[in-house]
Amino acid sequence: MRLLGLGCALLAILREQRTRALEPGVATPRAGLMVEGAVRLVGGSGPHEGRVEVYHAGEWGSVCDDQWDERDAAVVCRQLGLPGRVRAWTWARFGEGAGPVWVDEGGCTGNELALSECERAPWGQHDCSHREDAGVSCDPHSEGAVRLVGGSGPHEGRVEVYHAGEWGSVCDDQWDERDAAVVCRQLGLPGTALVSRELEFGPGSGFILLDEVACGGWESALRQCGHSEWGRHDCSHLEDAGVVCKGGPETQPPALGPPVRLVEGEGWREGRVEVLVAGEWGTVCDDGWSDKDAAVVCTQLGLPGPARALGMAFFGEGSGPIHLDNVKCSGWERALGQCAHLASHEHNCRHSEDAGVVCGEHAEPARLGDHPGDAAAQLAGPLSELCGRRLANHRRKRIVGGTKSLRGGWPWQASVWVRAGPHTESRLLCGATLISSCWLLTAAHCFKRLGTGGAFYTVRVGDHHRLVRDRAERELRVERIVVHERYSPTQHVHDIALLRVSTLHTGPDGAEGSGGPVGGTCVPFSDAVRPACLPSRREHLSRRHHLCFITGWGDTGRSYARTLQEARVSVLPGRLCRLRYGGRFEGGRMVCARGSRPPTPTDTPRDASDNSRVGGQWGRQQTMQHGGGGGGEGAGDSCQGDSGGPLSCQESLRGADAPPGGGGGGGRWVVAAVTSWGHGCGERDSPGVYTRVSRYIAWIHRVTAIQSLQ
């Protein structure tokens, strides 16, 4: 109880510091409330920016700007409870300090909760002067925020949008009620949206940031609409757009709490929960998040049926403030605002803990694609008819080097994990491909370090978010591992292996399975778990006729991706691969591929001698927004954690089976290759190298006795 009391007291002190720091004109909180490592901002135009000062040994001192960057600034803003875009400043941007220089050579990763948690030189040890004092700006506005200016109330005015740290107006070219409706929705103002009369709210005076806006009317934010490139226009401020949100706050019935919305889901019934507070959308922390809380969110949105709570940023991380934490609903409330929770902005969370919900989870059953027919009947058919079939859904989301996969979008994707020990947690080792109920295909190099004893490993199928137990997810024991007898770990040839799984180990409730395969079945198939087809022995991959993707949970540059990633790749001619890799590339047994566009070079090495590193990490991209609101295609590369995973290609349909208009496509998906090796990650002229599966069909049949997956 005493420890709990001390923790509460410390939390109260930190909250008091945060509150005082946010008060305009208050430069220094009361000395009696200072704790070691506290930070403050001094000399800025407001409480959101200034010279960084740290409290140590009873005295405030500055921070040297050596190696100071946005990651350090993000930690300072988080410690002060200031959300939004961050910027690091050097060379005493906010004036020179007068006390000691306490911190030098700071090295934050960006995920710490306080500056004192970051690596640094010992307190007071530095080679700096106050001309090098570091500063930060904690921008309170998120990218793409909107506001209404010049009206009689918050429900009307000239539209201004926030981009790259500046507010600017929107040109009225093609501006109509659909665009106005999106603005009102983003501001949480329900009712009818009207386009204002010309210059009804006066001309702006700053930047004109958007032109040619073309919303469909369903978007949740103006930045999601099509538009010209930011800042590019042919307008004057005489053409500034405005809106009137009829049924604004002065005519609305008493609110039950702040508006909520769901974003980044695969449909309108699911997504990350965001709440509108003080005109800005922010997320909810998943501390204590339960199905009762999810039910209230669904009730508020008018979505009946069972509700499921999801945490750990299941639908991706938000980028704005975190508005709510420790939400405690009874389940009967009509709105999230009626539930108990910490006050807005009082939290100890990161966006990796953003809460999500699924409303009426079974209301929209999944639909199988590629071939017509009843889903249940298809699941009961022979393997040759069942394999290589995906869910029909063409929605895509942009993410590092590729896209976030849909749940169940790659039902043959599996992963190999090193089992947890007495003092260690289980860890992701490699990708794998389900090719029958009991057999999976992967890379031989995955087992160099720990060997081929099945007791060391488990296999997961039906997984999407690797930190959240999915409904379709199963964990399986490994009964047998067969590495190709001619595998060479030094030359990387014959880099292929087979895994035989046995009993169902755990399901979504974590319960143990029952002994062993029943009737020869190890994994029951569903729309989210099914095998890939094997290619024919004469399969010839061509860039022209095959649609190919790589999939896995590879490193995004910060950490392993939480959700399954996909990236489209192009198979390259063998002569280009030999030109790059020389004699190490054996065209008959290997294939190389790279993203649709040349990837951005990185400095990350790819060590082919380390089974946990082969394949590197997902190629990092800078995705630039162009006209129409779209972005350039991200180049993909197989990455760390994806070794042994599939390169899946769709067979081309010919003749009467081909879709109208020609061009092939529409056929089954085959596991054309297994991720093996390469140099670097996503580096220009360094494509990934894969083991060609078609050369090993006879070996696969001999080991597994599978004859019906082609």
PDB file of C-alpha atoms in Angstrom, residues 91-352:
ATOM      1  CA  TRP A  91      21.714  26.973 -32.261  1.00  0.00           C
ATOM      2  CA  ALA A  92      19.743  28.607 -29.444  1.00  0.00           C
ATOM      3  CA  ARG A  93      16.661  29.257 -31.551  1.00  0.00           C
ATOM      4  CA  PHE A  94      14.815  30.448 -28.420  1.00  0.00           C
ATOM      5  CA  GLY A  95      17.693  32.345 -26.867  1.00  0.00           C
ATOM      6  CA  GLU A  96      20.705  31.344 -24.813  1.00  0.00           C
ATOM      7  CA  GLY A  97      20.349  29.949 -21.327  1.00  0.00           C
ATOM      8  CA  ALA A  98      22.324  31.238 -18.357  1.00  0.00           C
ATOM      9  CA  GLY A  99      22.715  28.238 -16.073  1.00  0.00           C
ATOM     10  CA  PRO A 100      24.594  24.968 -16.453  1.00  0.00           C
ATOM     11  CA  VAL A 101      24.464  22.757 -19.545  1.00  0.00           C
ATOM     12  CA  TRP A 102      23.208  19.510 -18.060  1.00  0.00           C
ATOM     13  CA  VAL A 103      22.750  17.212 -21.070  1.00  0.00           C
ATOM     14  CA  ASP A 104      24.926  16.505 -24.111  1.00  0.00           C
ATOM     15  CA  GLU A 105      25.122  13.741 -26.727  1.00  0.00           C
ATOM     16  CA  GLY A 106      21.462  12.807 -26.245  1.00  0.00           C
ATOM     17  CA  GLY A 107      20.287   9.708 -28.065  1.00  0.00           C
ATOM     18  CA  CYS A 108      16.546   9.095 -27.760  1.00  0.00           C
ATOM     19  CA  THR A 109      14.812   6.458 -29.852  1.00  0.00           C
ATOM     20  CA  GLY A 110      11.600   8.506 -29.787  1.00  0.00           C
ATOM     21  CA  ASN A 111       9.629   5.978 -27.733  1.00  0.00           C
ATOM     22  CA  GLU A 112      10.776   6.999 -24.251  1.00  0.00           C
ATOM     23  CA  LEU A 113       8.350   8.646 -21.831  1.00  0.00           C
ATOM     24  CA  ALA A 114      10.901  11.095 -20.396  1.00  0.00           C
ATOM     25  CA  LEU A 115      14.168  12.692 -21.511  1.00  0.00           C
ATOM     26  CA  SER A 116      15.944  11.144 -18.534  1.00  0.00           C
ATOM     27  CA  GLU A 117      15.293   7.678 -20.017  1.00  0.00           C
ATOM     28  CA  CYS A 118      17.390   8.449 -23.123  1.00  0.00           C
ATOM     29  CA  GLU A 119      21.052   7.645 -23.560  1.00  0.00           C
ATOM     30  CA  ARG A 120      23.310  10.666 -22.890  1.00  0.00           C
ATOM     31  CA  ALA A 121      26.651  11.764 -21.519  1.00  0.00           C
ATOM     32  CA  PRO A 122      26.938  11.980 -17.693  1.00  0.00           C
ATOM     33  CA  TRP A 123      25.118  14.947 -16.125  1.00  0.00           C
ATOM     34  CA  GLY A 124      27.011  18.193 -16.753  1.00  0.00           C
ATOM     35  CA  GLN A 125      29.671  16.604 -18.995  1.00  0.00           C
ATOM     36  CA  HIS A 126      29.758  18.475 -22.323  1.00  0.00           C
ATOM     37  CA  ASP A 127      31.850  20.478 -24.781  1.00  0.00           C
ATOM     38  CA  CYS A 128      29.154  23.049 -25.630  1.00  0.00           C
ATOM     39  CA  SER A 129      28.342  26.702 -25.078  1.00  0.00           C
ATOM     40  CA  HIS A 130      24.894  28.212 -24.665  1.00  0.00           C
ATOM     41  CA  ARG A 131      24.989  29.133 -28.353  1.00  0.00           C
ATOM     42  CA  GLU A 132      24.184  25.443 -28.887  1.00  0.00           C
ATOM     43  CA  ASP A 133      21.151  25.261 -26.609  1.00  0.00           C
ATOM     44  CA  ALA A 134      18.515  22.872 -27.960  1.00  0.00           C
ATOM     45  CA  GLY A 135      14.858  23.751 -28.388  1.00  0.00           C
ATOM     46  CA  VAL A 136      11.611  22.116 -29.435  1.00  0.00           C
ATOM     47  CA  SER A 137       8.233  23.013 -30.856  1.00  0.00           C
ATOM     48  CA  CYS A 138       5.341  20.805 -29.779  1.00  0.00           C
ATOM     49  CA  ASP A 139       2.845  21.785 -32.426  1.00  0.00           C
ATOM     50  CA  PRO A 140      -0.657  21.392 -30.946  1.00  0.00           C
ATOM     51  CA  HIS A 141      -2.215  20.870 -34.375  1.00  0.00           C
ATOM     52  CA  SER A 142      -2.094  17.611 -36.302  1.00  0.00           C
ATOM     53  CA  GLU A 143      -1.359  17.455 -40.023  1.00  0.00           C
ATOM     54  CA  GLY A 144      -4.519  18.062 -42.036  1.00  0.00           C
ATOM     55  CA  ALA A 145      -6.522  19.652 -39.199  1.00  0.00           C
ATOM     56  CA  VAL A 146      -9.226  22.104 -40.302  1.00  0.00           C
ATOM     57  CA  ARG A 147     -10.831  25.158 -38.718  1.00  0.00           C
ATOM     58  CA  LEU A 148     -13.495  27.706 -39.632  1.00  0.00           C
ATOM     59  CA  VAL A 149     -12.499  31.382 -39.444  1.00  0.00           C
ATOM     60  CA  GLY A 150     -14.466  34.628 -39.688  1.00  0.00           C
ATOM     61  CA  GLY A 151     -17.948  33.275 -38.981  1.00  0.00           C
ATOM     62  CA  SER A 152     -20.415  34.141 -36.243  1.00  0.00           C
ATOM     63  CA  GLY A 153     -19.679  30.874 -34.416  1.00  0.00           C
ATOM     64  CA  PRO A 154     -17.670  27.661 -34.605  1.00  0.00           C
ATOM     65  CA  HIS A 155     -20.192  26.147 -37.056  1.00  0.00           C
ATOM     66  CA  GLU A 156     -19.370  28.456 -39.989  1.00  0.00           C
ATOM     67  CA  GLY A 157     -16.512  30.322 -41.582  1.00  0.00           C
ATOM     68  CA  ARG A 158     -13.709  30.371 -44.090  1.00  0.00           C
ATOM     69  CA  VAL A 159     -12.094  26.929 -44.335  1.00  0.00           C
ATOM     70  CA  GLU A 160      -8.451  26.756 -43.300  1.00  0.00           C
ATOM     71  CA  VAL A 161      -6.325  23.620 -43.274  1.00  0.00           C
ATOM     72  CA  TYR A 162      -3.101  22.875 -41.399  1.00  0.00           C
ATOM     73  CA  HIS A 163      -0.080  21.591 -43.323  1.00  0.00           C
ATOM     74  CA  ALA A 164       3.659  21.521 -42.588  1.00  0.00           C
ATOM     75  CA  GLY A 165       3.243  23.784 -39.569  1.00  0.00           C
ATOM     76  CA  GLU A 166       1.158  26.477 -41.298  1.00  0.00           C
ATOM     77  CA  TRP A 167      -2.533  27.341 -41.602  1.00  0.00           C
ATOM     78  CA  GLY A 168      -3.781  28.191 -45.071  1.00  0.00           C
ATOM     79  CA  SER A 169      -7.007  28.589 -47.002  1.00  0.00           C
ATOM     80  CA  VAL A 170      -8.671  26.386 -49.620  1.00  0.00           C
ATOM     81  CA  CYS A 171      -9.481  27.542 -53.145  1.00  0.00           C
ATOM     82  CA  ASP A 172     -13.139  27.194 -54.141  1.00  0.00           C
ATOM     83  CA  ASP A 173     -12.465  25.652 -57.575  1.00  0.00           C
ATOM     84  CA  GLN A 174     -14.907  22.700 -57.825  1.00  0.00           C
ATOM     85  CA  TRP A 175     -15.893  23.272 -54.167  1.00  0.00           C
ATOM     86  CA  ASP A 176     -19.354  21.835 -53.463  1.00  0.00           C
ATOM     87  CA  GLU A 177     -21.601  20.388 -50.737  1.00  0.00           C
ATOM     88  CA  ARG A 178     -19.704  17.087 -50.657  1.00  0.00           C
ATOM     89  CA  ASP A 179     -16.499  18.905 -49.738  1.00  0.00           C
ATOM     90  CA  ALA A 180     -18.368  20.996 -47.172  1.00  0.00           C
ATOM     91  CA  ALA A 181     -19.882  17.842 -45.639  1.00  0.00           C
ATOM     92  CA  VAL A 182     -16.415  16.374 -45.073  1.00  0.00           C
ATOM     93  CA  VAL A 183     -15.242  19.568 -43.348  1.00  0.00           C
ATOM     94  CA  CYS A 184     -18.274  19.541 -41.029  1.00  0.00           C
ATOM     95  CA  ARG A 185     -17.791  15.840 -40.286  1.00  0.00           C
ATOM     96  CA  GLN A 186     -14.103  16.369 -39.477  1.00  0.00           C
ATOM     97  CA  LEU A 187     -15.086  19.117 -37.031  1.00  0.00           C
ATOM     98  CA  GLY A 188     -17.727  16.921 -35.410  1.00  0.00           C
ATOM     99  CA  LEU A 189     -20.588  19.174 -36.534  1.00  0.00           C
ATOM    100  CA  PRO A 190     -23.581  17.057 -37.636  1.00  0.00           C
ATOM    101  CA  GLY A 191     -26.422  18.154 -39.857  1.00  0.00           C
ATOM    102  CA  THR A 192     -26.580  19.705 -43.313  1.00  0.00           C
ATOM    103  CA  ALA A 193     -23.426  21.206 -44.808  1.00  0.00           C
ATOM    104  CA  LEU A 194     -23.722  24.213 -47.119  1.00  0.00           C
ATOM    105  CA  VAL A 195     -21.231  26.040 -49.300  1.00  0.00           C
ATOM    106  CA  SER A 196     -21.031  29.683 -48.232  1.00  0.00           C
ATOM    107  CA  ARG A 197     -21.612  32.618 -50.540  1.00  0.00           C
ATOM    108  CA  GLU A 198     -18.556  34.099 -52.255  1.00  0.00           C
ATOM    109  CA  LEU A 199     -16.323  35.858 -49.686  1.00  0.00           C
ATOM    110  CA  GLU A 200     -19.100  35.624 -47.079  1.00  0.00           C
ATOM    111  CA  PHE A 201     -16.433  35.222 -44.399  1.00  0.00           C
ATOM    112  CA  GLY A 202     -13.790  37.477 -45.916  1.00  0.00           C
ATOM    113  CA  PRO A 203     -10.512  36.703 -47.680  1.00  0.00           C
ATOM    114  CA  GLY A 204      -7.598  35.021 -45.980  1.00  0.00           C
ATOM    115  CA  SER A 205      -4.133  36.531 -45.821  1.00  0.00           C
ATOM    116  CA  GLY A 206      -1.698  33.618 -45.605  1.00  0.00           C
ATOM    117  CA  PHE A 207      -0.983  30.619 -47.786  1.00  0.00           C
ATOM    118  CA  ILE A 208      -3.450  29.007 -50.161  1.00  0.00           C
ATOM    119  CA  LEU A 209      -2.719  25.361 -49.440  1.00  0.00           C
ATOM    120  CA  LEU A 210      -5.338  23.378 -51.368  1.00  0.00           C
ATOM    121  CA  ASP A 211      -6.979  23.606 -54.776  1.00  0.00           C
ATOM    122  CA  GLU A 212      -9.138  21.318 -56.919  1.00  0.00           C
ATOM    123  CA  VAL A 213     -10.534  19.514 -53.866  1.00  0.00           C
ATOM    124  CA  ALA A 214     -12.760  16.605 -54.911  1.00  0.00           C
ATOM    125  CA  CYS A 215     -14.410  14.736 -52.026  1.00  0.00           C
ATOM    126  CA  GLY A 216     -16.822  11.866 -52.414  1.00  0.00           C
ATOM    127  CA  GLY A 217     -18.694  13.039 -49.325  1.00  0.00           C
ATOM    128  CA  TRP A 218     -17.964   9.931 -47.240  1.00  0.00           C
ATOM    129  CA  GLU A 219     -14.428  10.818 -46.114  1.00  0.00           C
ATOM    130  CA  SER A 220     -13.729  11.521 -42.449  1.00  0.00           C
ATOM    131  CA  ALA A 221     -11.126  14.236 -43.121  1.00  0.00           C
ATOM    132  CA  LEU A 222     -10.444  16.748 -45.892  1.00  0.00           C
ATOM    133  CA  ARG A 223      -6.909  15.433 -46.440  1.00  0.00           C
ATOM    134  CA  GLN A 224      -8.395  12.099 -47.567  1.00  0.00           C
ATOM    135  CA  CYS A 225     -10.067  13.772 -50.550  1.00  0.00           C
ATOM    136  CA  GLY A 226      -8.506  14.204 -53.938  1.00  0.00           C
ATOM    137  CA  HIS A 227      -6.721  17.515 -54.347  1.00  0.00           C
ATOM    138  CA  SER A 228      -3.851  19.215 -56.139  1.00  0.00           C
ATOM    139  CA  GLU A 229      -0.347  19.124 -54.733  1.00  0.00           C
ATOM    140  CA  TRP A 230      -0.056  21.002 -51.430  1.00  0.00           C
ATOM    141  CA  GLY A 231       0.533  24.716 -52.112  1.00  0.00           C
ATOM    142  CA  ARG A 232       0.030  24.443 -55.884  1.00  0.00           C
ATOM    143  CA  HIS A 233      -2.911  26.521 -57.163  1.00  0.00           C
ATOM    144  CA  ASP A 234      -4.003  29.215 -59.623  1.00  0.00           C
ATOM    145  CA  CYS A 235      -6.205  31.139 -57.169  1.00  0.00           C
ATOM    146  CA  SER A 236      -6.294  34.340 -55.159  1.00  0.00           C
ATOM    147  CA  HIS A 237      -7.801  34.876 -51.719  1.00  0.00           C
ATOM    148  CA  LEU A 238     -10.901  36.208 -53.489  1.00  0.00           C
ATOM    149  CA  GLU A 239     -11.663  32.514 -54.127  1.00  0.00           C
ATOM    150  CA  ASP A 240     -11.311  31.234 -50.549  1.00  0.00           C
ATOM    151  CA  ALA A 241     -13.834  28.491 -49.773  1.00  0.00           C
ATOM    152  CA  GLY A 242     -16.206  28.615 -46.813  1.00  0.00           C
ATOM    153  CA  VAL A 243     -18.843  26.387 -45.253  1.00  0.00           C
ATOM    154  CA  VAL A 244     -21.876  26.576 -42.996  1.00  0.00           C
ATOM    155  CA  CYS A 245     -22.581  23.491 -40.885  1.00  0.00           C
ATOM    156  CA  LYS A 246     -26.354  23.723 -40.343  1.00  0.00           C
ATOM    157  CA  GLY A 247     -27.490  22.168 -37.114  1.00  0.00           C
ATOM    158  CA  GLY A 248     -24.319  23.488 -35.501  1.00  0.00           C
ATOM    159  CA  PRO A 249     -23.682  23.420 -31.789  1.00  0.00           C
ATOM    160  CA  GLU A 250     -26.203  26.148 -30.970  1.00  0.00           C
ATOM    161  CA  THR A 251     -29.089  24.119 -32.458  1.00  0.00           C
ATOM    162  CA  GLN A 252     -28.052  20.623 -31.367  1.00  0.00           C
ATOM    163  CA  PRO A 253     -29.679  18.758 -28.469  1.00  0.00           C
ATOM    164  CA  PRO A 254     -27.566  18.426 -25.333  1.00  0.00           C
ATOM    165  CA  ALA A 255     -24.519  16.324 -26.125  1.00  0.00           C
ATOM    166  CA  LEU A 256     -23.846  13.033 -24.357  1.00  0.00           C
ATOM    167  CA  GLY A 257     -20.138  13.536 -24.806  1.00  0.00           C
ATOM    168  CA  PRO A 258     -17.596  14.153 -27.531  1.00  0.00           C
ATOM    169  CA  PRO A 259     -18.225  12.712 -31.010  1.00  0.00           C
ATOM    170  CA  VAL A 260     -16.475   9.452 -31.869  1.00  0.00           C
ATOM    171  CA  ARG A 261     -15.454   7.867 -35.155  1.00  0.00           C
ATOM    172  CA  LEU A 262     -13.766   4.687 -36.407  1.00  0.00           C
ATOM    173  CA  VAL A 263     -10.822   4.990 -38.800  1.00  0.00           C
ATOM    174  CA  GLU A 264      -8.453   2.667 -40.673  1.00  0.00           C
ATOM    175  CA  GLY A 265     -10.727  -0.370 -40.498  1.00  0.00           C
ATOM    176  CA  GLU A 266     -11.528  -2.700 -43.374  1.00  0.00           C
ATOM    177  CA  GLY A 267     -15.135  -1.522 -43.305  1.00  0.00           C
ATOM    178  CA  TRP A 268     -17.298   1.127 -41.702  1.00  0.00           C
ATOM    179  CA  ARG A 269     -18.120  -1.079 -38.685  1.00  0.00           C
ATOM    180  CA  GLU A 270     -14.573  -1.274 -37.333  1.00  0.00           C
ATOM    181  CA  GLY A 271     -11.454   0.767 -36.783  1.00  0.00           C
ATOM    182  CA  ARG A 272      -9.317   2.762 -34.401  1.00  0.00           C
ATOM    183  CA  VAL A 273     -11.479   4.760 -31.980  1.00  0.00           C
ATOM    184  CA  GLU A 274     -11.005   8.520 -32.237  1.00  0.00           C
ATOM    185  CA  VAL A 275     -12.694  11.191 -30.114  1.00  0.00           C
ATOM    186  CA  LEU A 276     -13.193  14.869 -30.959  1.00  0.00           C
ATOM    187  CA  VAL A 277     -12.030  17.143 -28.126  1.00  0.00           C
ATOM    188  CA  ALA A 278     -11.467  20.903 -28.501  1.00  0.00           C
ATOM    189  CA  GLY A 279     -11.833  20.672 -32.266  1.00  0.00           C
ATOM    190  CA  GLU A 280      -9.178  17.987 -32.729  1.00  0.00           C
ATOM    191  CA  TRP A 281      -9.534  14.252 -33.241  1.00  0.00           C
ATOM    192  CA  GLY A 282      -7.466  12.077 -30.921  1.00  0.00           C
ATOM    193  CA  THR A 283      -7.197   8.458 -29.872  1.00  0.00           C
ATOM    194  CA  VAL A 284      -8.127   6.391 -26.814  1.00  0.00           C
ATOM    195  CA  CYS A 285      -5.519   4.456 -24.826  1.00  0.00           C
ATOM    196  CA  ASP A 286      -6.203   0.738 -24.443  1.00  0.00           C
ATOM    197  CA  ASP A 287      -5.460   0.609 -20.681  1.00  0.00           C
ATOM    198  CA  GLY A 288      -8.383  -1.400 -19.288  1.00  0.00           C
ATOM    199  CA  TRP A 289     -10.133  -1.356 -22.689  1.00  0.00           C
ATOM    200  CA  SER A 290     -12.845  -4.033 -22.728  1.00  0.00           C
ATOM    201  CA  ASP A 291     -15.791  -5.303 -24.746  1.00  0.00           C
ATOM    202  CA  LYS A 292     -18.085  -3.187 -22.528  1.00  0.00           C
ATOM    203  CA  ASP A 293     -16.257  -0.048 -23.653  1.00  0.00           C
ATOM    204  CA  ALA A 294     -16.450  -1.232 -27.259  1.00  0.00           C
ATOM    205  CA  ALA A 295     -20.201  -1.816 -26.902  1.00  0.00           C
ATOM    206  CA  VAL A 296     -20.716   1.799 -25.818  1.00  0.00           C
ATOM    207  CA  VAL A 297     -18.743   3.091 -28.812  1.00  0.00           C
ATOM    208  CA  CYS A 298     -20.880   0.967 -31.142  1.00  0.00           C
ATOM    209  CA  THR A 299     -24.077   2.148 -29.434  1.00  0.00           C
ATOM    210  CA  GLN A 300     -23.023   5.781 -29.829  1.00  0.00           C
ATOM    211  CA  LEU A 301     -22.413   5.170 -33.546  1.00  0.00           C
ATOM    212  CA  GLY A 302     -25.759   3.380 -33.970  1.00  0.00           C
ATOM    213  CA  LEU A 303     -24.154   0.036 -34.807  1.00  0.00           C
ATOM    214  CA  PRO A 304     -25.990  -2.841 -33.084  1.00  0.00           C
ATOM    215  CA  GLY A 305     -24.750  -6.353 -32.484  1.00  0.00           C
ATOM    216  CA  PRO A 306     -21.819  -7.896 -30.609  1.00  0.00           C
ATOM    217  CA  ALA A 307     -18.873  -5.589 -30.009  1.00  0.00           C
ATOM    218  CA  ARG A 308     -15.253  -6.606 -29.685  1.00  0.00           C
ATOM    219  CA  ALA A 309     -12.514  -4.500 -28.094  1.00  0.00           C
ATOM    220  CA  LEU A 310      -9.062  -4.531 -29.675  1.00  0.00           C
ATOM    221  CA  GLY A 311      -5.908  -2.932 -28.323  1.00  0.00           C
ATOM    222  CA  MET A 312      -2.225  -2.651 -29.180  1.00  0.00           C
ATOM    223  CA  ALA A 313      -2.975  -0.352 -32.165  1.00  0.00           C
ATOM    224  CA  PHE A 314      -4.686  -3.215 -34.010  1.00  0.00           C
ATOM    225  CA  PHE A 315      -5.873  -0.749 -36.667  1.00  0.00           C
ATOM    226  CA  GLY A 316      -2.603   1.187 -36.794  1.00  0.00           C
ATOM    227  CA  GLU A 317      -1.197   4.009 -34.724  1.00  0.00           C
ATOM    228  CA  GLY A 318      -2.815   7.433 -34.637  1.00  0.00           C
ATOM    229  CA  SER A 319      -0.788  10.616 -35.018  1.00  0.00           C
ATOM    230  CA  GLY A 320      -2.627  13.255 -33.014  1.00  0.00           C
ATOM    231  CA  PRO A 321      -3.265  13.622 -29.279  1.00  0.00           C
ATOM    232  CA  ILE A 322      -4.328  10.792 -26.980  1.00  0.00           C
ATOM    233  CA  HIS A 323      -7.536  12.154 -25.473  1.00  0.00           C
ATOM    234  CA  LEU A 324      -8.774   9.380 -23.161  1.00  0.00           C
ATOM    235  CA  ASP A 325      -7.194   6.767 -20.905  1.00  0.00           C
ATOM    236  CA  ASN A 326      -8.465   4.216 -18.386  1.00  0.00           C
ATOM    237  CA  VAL A 327     -11.988   4.259 -19.816  1.00  0.00           C
ATOM    238  CA  LYS A 328     -14.382   2.307 -17.585  1.00  0.00           C
ATOM    239  CA  CYS A 329     -17.852   1.706 -19.036  1.00  0.00           C
ATOM    240  CA  SER A 330     -20.603  -0.406 -17.523  1.00  0.00           C
ATOM    241  CA  GLY A 331     -21.920  -1.226 -20.982  1.00  0.00           C
ATOM    242  CA  TRP A 332     -25.282   0.536 -20.626  1.00  0.00           C
ATOM    243  CA  GLU A 333     -24.078   4.071 -21.401  1.00  0.00           C
ATOM    244  CA  ARG A 334     -25.243   5.721 -24.623  1.00  0.00           C
ATOM    245  CA  ALA A 335     -21.951   7.507 -25.334  1.00  0.00           C
ATOM    246  CA  LEU A 336     -18.302   7.103 -24.454  1.00  0.00           C
ATOM    247  CA  GLY A 337     -18.306  10.494 -22.746  1.00  0.00           C
ATOM    248  CA  GLN A 338     -20.650   9.107 -20.066  1.00  0.00           C
ATOM    249  CA  CYS A 339     -18.073   6.511 -18.978  1.00  0.00           C
ATOM    250  CA  ALA A 340     -15.503   7.122 -16.266  1.00  0.00           C
ATOM    251  CA  HIS A 341     -12.050   8.021 -17.592  1.00  0.00           C
ATOM    252  CA  LEU A 342      -9.021  10.118 -16.830  1.00  0.00           C
ATOM    253  CA  ALA A 343      -9.276  13.774 -17.795  1.00  0.00           C
ATOM    254  CA  SER A 344      -8.349  14.654 -21.353  1.00  0.00           C
ATOM    255  CA  HIS A 345      -4.588  14.463 -22.024  1.00  0.00           C
ATOM    256  CA  GLU A 346      -3.888  12.741 -18.698  1.00  0.00           C
ATOM    257  CA  HIS A 347      -2.316   9.455 -19.708  1.00  0.00           C
ATOM    258  CA  ASN A 348       0.903   7.468 -19.719  1.00  0.00           C
ATOM    259  CA  CYS A 349       0.381   5.894 -23.135  1.00  0.00           C
ATOM    260  CA  ARG A 350       1.879   5.849 -26.601  1.00  0.00           C
ATOM    261  CA  HIS A 351       0.093   5.453 -29.904  1.00  0.00           C
ATOM    262  CA  SER A 352       1.202   1.823 -29.942  1.00  0.00           C
TER     263      SER A 352
END
